[in-house]
Structures are given as structure tokens and as C-alpha cells.
Phi, psi and omega in degrees: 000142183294074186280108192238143164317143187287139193264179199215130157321101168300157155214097199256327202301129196267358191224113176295290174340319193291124174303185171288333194303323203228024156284116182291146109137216212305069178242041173304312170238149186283064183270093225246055164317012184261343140329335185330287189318294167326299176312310183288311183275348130322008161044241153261032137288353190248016188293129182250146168231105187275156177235173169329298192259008178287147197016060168293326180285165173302307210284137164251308201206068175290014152279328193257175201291332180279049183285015158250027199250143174298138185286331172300305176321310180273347174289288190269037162268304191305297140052216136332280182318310174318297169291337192262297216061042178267337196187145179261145185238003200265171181036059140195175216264147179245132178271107176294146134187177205281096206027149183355304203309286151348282155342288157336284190274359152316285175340271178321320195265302216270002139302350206231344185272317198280342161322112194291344178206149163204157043256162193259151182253189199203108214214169195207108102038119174260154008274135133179215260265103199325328180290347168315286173317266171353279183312311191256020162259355197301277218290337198057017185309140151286007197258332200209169180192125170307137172224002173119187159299148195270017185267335192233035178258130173208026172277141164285167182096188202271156202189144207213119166259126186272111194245090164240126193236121357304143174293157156219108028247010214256338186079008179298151135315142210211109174237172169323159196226320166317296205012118164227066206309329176268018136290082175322339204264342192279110163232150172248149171230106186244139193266130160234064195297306236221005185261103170185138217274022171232028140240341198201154184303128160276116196238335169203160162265144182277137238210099150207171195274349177217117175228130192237144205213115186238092179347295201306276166239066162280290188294318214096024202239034205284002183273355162323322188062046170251104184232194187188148169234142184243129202200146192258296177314098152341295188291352215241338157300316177273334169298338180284311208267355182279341201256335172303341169302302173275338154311302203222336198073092158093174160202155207287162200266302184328315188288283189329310167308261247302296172323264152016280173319310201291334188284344166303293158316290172324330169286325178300319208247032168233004163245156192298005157310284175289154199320140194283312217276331166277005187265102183301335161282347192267349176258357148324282179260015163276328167301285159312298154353280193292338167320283179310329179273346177292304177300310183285351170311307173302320184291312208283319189295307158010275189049045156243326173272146186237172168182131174353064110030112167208110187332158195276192174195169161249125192278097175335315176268337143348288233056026172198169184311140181219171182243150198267154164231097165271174194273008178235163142277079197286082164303117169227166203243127180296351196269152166289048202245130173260140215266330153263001153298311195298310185324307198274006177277331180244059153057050163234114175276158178182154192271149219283114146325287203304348199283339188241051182090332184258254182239178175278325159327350193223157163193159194250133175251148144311129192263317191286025172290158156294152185325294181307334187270335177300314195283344157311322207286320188299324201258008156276341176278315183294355188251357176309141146214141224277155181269168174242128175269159212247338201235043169302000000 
């Protein structure tokens, strides 16, 4: 038997009145507030004080090729990757921007600009990450063109495989999938959103040539707009910064300090110098953990639902076997049932299988709510029952 908490009117909710009953929700996008608590009892360590006259200018560093990236901001990106040992930073160039998403498409137009023929296609091993599709079809560029899964790509000429590992949403470990190693024209960009030890084992540092990296969820910070790419070409580097130029002129230096500051600490309260009780991937994934075991309990009573199986590693920063908790949940239904209709029938959002390749049987859930609204989520899933659709 399932023992889930009684659940409560999370409280964020802006209308009080509203019962519980008839509370959404939202676990569509990984806006990922479930960090708060953490954060709040760190107090005013993490305090910035901009004054008036402070980062007024366009300019940050006009020796390096990024020159609107804060030079504190790139000391604690290094940092990190350093402490942690997830990606190598040395003999390369670090790109700023405004979150990943941005990062992506800098990546994709100066890959696809630095090309020999276009348009270059552009394609990600399903299911993923739905937002993929948007970026490179929104703009309509002739430079470049979604072409789908990549399991079932065989067109010639040059092409960029989107590569994330832990996948979102599924959570796998993740490589190339195309691989044409003796194609020049073949390139990757692999996002490492989610490669950091309170989701996943750090089993090696990552070594590749376009590595995308996001503030939002290392911390939770995601109203910051902060990402960074680690990219070995030089040229494919200043094409990434020509187009953040022409894109936004820059990103903002308040998100950078502000970045900067929070990454310093996060690094701090992750060595082994410092208090155990204060080190945020072990309160990360001691957080995660018990979520997914609360969730698979709810799956296992069910015996409606399915979810992933993912082998254990030995974690480089741990030091011992560990099991991934990713930050989505990838559902799935045993029933002839579309999984996100029933979901929204009982007020639970959540994003659509077909949006990341696959089917109406799956939906990708967020793992990263505040406690209370997970727990809404859980005892509505353990009270379901699911109709079977005909038109699958």
C-alpha cells in the first residue's frame, strides 16, 4: 500500500478560494522550484549588491573572444566543472547566453553557416527534447532544417545531431546515434543540462566539442536566463557570439554576478572541506531519490503505468555505485490509452509524448515542483483510472 502524504493546497496558488479539487496541475515545463528550500536556508550567502553605477556598460572583457561574458562568471564556471569533474574546460572557449535554449541556436546557425552546402539538417534520436523542434523550425532559416529522428536518418551531406545526455525526457544516458565518424560534414552538439550528481552518476568528464551547459537546472534558477557552452573551434566559437550579438547584443551582467555569486558558493559547499549538511548535490539527490521512490510506489500499486529502469554507475564524484534520478519522469501507460488526455482530465498537465517523437502512451512529467504541488500530483495519479482509446 502506498502511503502518500495528505496532500494541501500548495502555497503558490494566487486565488486561496480555489479548492484543492480544482487545483492544475502543472507539470509541463521543468521550472524547477523545488530547490527553494535549500536556497532559503543559505540565507545571505548568496547576496549580490548592484549599486546604480554598476555594469553599465555593453562591454565586459574585450581581450576575450566572448566579451560580454563576466570574467568572475568564467572563473566560476571552471571552477565548478573542476570540482565537480563532469567537462573539461581547459583549451576552450566559453560562450555566455542566455540560457541553453539561445546557446542551441548559436550552435546550430554557426554550424550550419560554417557548412559546405545547405540547408544542413538537424536531427535528435527520439524521444527529445521537444523544444528542439521549435528552435530550429520557429525563424524558418534556409541555412538549416529539422529533419526528425535521428534512428531513422540516412540522408546524405552534412547534418548536426543534437545529443542529450541524461536525455530529456527519458532520462537515459545518451551518444550519437547517426555516427559517421569519417564524415566531415557530421557534427554534434551535446547538451549537459542534466549531467550533475544529484541526477546522475558522474562516470567520466566530458570531453567533446560543442558542450551545452544551463544555471537553471544545476540550482533552480531558472528566472536567471543563464547558460554557457564549452566549444573547442575557435571559429564556430566567434559564430556562436556573432549571432548572441546580433540576437540579444550580449546577456545580461545582473544575471551574470548574480550567476557568479550562486556558483561560487555551490562550489564551496560541494568540497570536501566543507559542511556535509551543506553540500547541495547530496541534498539534491537525497531530494530526488525520495521523489522517484514516492513515484515508483504510486506506478508499482497502480499496475497501470510503466517507467524506466536505469542501471546503477560508479560516480566519479560520490565515489560509489549510485542510481540516476533524472529531473523528468518519462510515463508511460500499459493501457490503449492517450496519457495526456486522461492526465488533464484529472487537472494534471504534462507534456505530450508525440511533441518529443514518440507516442500518446508517454508523457514527460517534472520531477522539479515544490514538494507540495508533487504531492498533489502523486495522489491523483494513485486515484486514476485510466478509459482506453480507440484512436491511437
Amino acid at each position: 500500500m502506498v502511503k502518500l502524504e495528505n496532500p494541501k493546497k500548495p502555497e503558490n496558488v494566487s486565488n486561496k478560494n480555489i479548492p484543492l479539487s480544482d487545483f492544475v496541475v502543472n507539470l509541463d515545463h521543468g521550472d524547477p522550484t523545488a530547490y527553494e528550500e535549500y536556497w532559503r536556508k543559505m540565507g545571505d550567502r548568496c547576496t549580490v549588491t548592484i549599486r546604480g553605477c554598476d555594469l553599465m556598460s555593453y562591454f565586459s572583457d574585450m581581450t576575450n573572444l566572448c566579451w560580454f561574458l563576466e570574467p568572475e562568471l568564467e572563473d566560476a564556471i571552471k571552477d565548478l566543472h573542476g570540482a565537480v569533474g563532469n567537462a573539461a574546460t581547459e583549451d576552450r572557449y566559453i560562450v555566455v547566453g542566455t540560457g541553453s535554449t539561445q546557446l542551441c541556436q548559436a550552435a546550430v546557425h554557426a554550424l550550419s553557416s560554417l557548412a559546405g552546402t545547405q540547408p544542413v539538417s538537424v536531427v535528435a534520436a527520439a524521444p527529445f527534447y521537444s523544444t528542439y523542434v521549435e528552435e530550429t523550425t520557429y525563424v524558418r532559416s534556409g541555412m538549416y532544417k529539422w529533419e526528425g529522428d535521428a534512428w531513422g536518418f540516412d540522408k546524405k551531406g552534412p547534418y548536426i545531431e543534437l545529443v542529450t545526455s541524461p536525455n530529456n525526457p527519458d532520462g537515459t544516458i545518451r551518444e550519437t546515434v547517426v555516427n559517421r565518424p569519417d564524415d566531415d560534414e557530421a557534427k554534434v552538439i551535446h547538451d549537459f543540462a542534466y549531467y550533475w550528481p544529484h541526477y546522475t552518476p558522474i562516470t567520466r568528464r566530458q570531453d567533446h566539442d560543442i558542450m551545452l551547459f544551463t544555471f537553471s537546472k544545476i540550482t533552480g534558477h531558472a528566472g536567471s536566463r543563464i547558460g554557457w557552452a564549452l566549444v573547442k573551434d575557435k571559429e564556430v566559437a566567434k559564430k556562436m557570439v556573432e549571432y548572441i550579438i546580433v540576437n540579444s547584443i550580449g546577456v545580461s551582467k545582473e544575471s551574470q554576478v548574480r550567476t557568479a555569486k550562486i556558483l561560487k558558493v555551490l562550489k564551496e559547499t560541494c568540497t570536501s572541506e566543507s559542511d556535509e549538511s551543506d553540500n547541495f548535490f547530496k541534498y539534491g539527490r537525497e531530494m530526488m531519490k525520495n521523489r522517484w521512490e514516492k513515484l515508483r510506489e504510486v506506478v508499482k500499486e497502480s499496475d497501470a503505468f510503466t517507467l524506466p529502469k536505469y542501471p546503477e554507475a560508479f560516480c566519479n564524484y560520490f565515489g560509489k555505485s549510485l542510481e540516476s534520478y533524472p529531473a523528468f519522469a518519462w510515463l508511460g501507460t500499459k493501457e490503449e490509452t492517450d496519457l495526456v488526455s486522461e492526465l488533464r482530465r484529472h487537472k494534471v498537465m504534462c507534456r505530450a509524448g508525440e511533441r518529443c517523437g514518440s507516442d500518446k502512451k508517454h508523457v514527460r512529467v517534472s520531477m522539479l515542483s515544490r514538494e507540495d504541488v508533487f504531492n498533489v500530483f502523486l495522489e491523483r495519479l494513485a486515484n486514476m483510472k485510466l478509459i482506453k482509446s480507440i484512436d491511437l
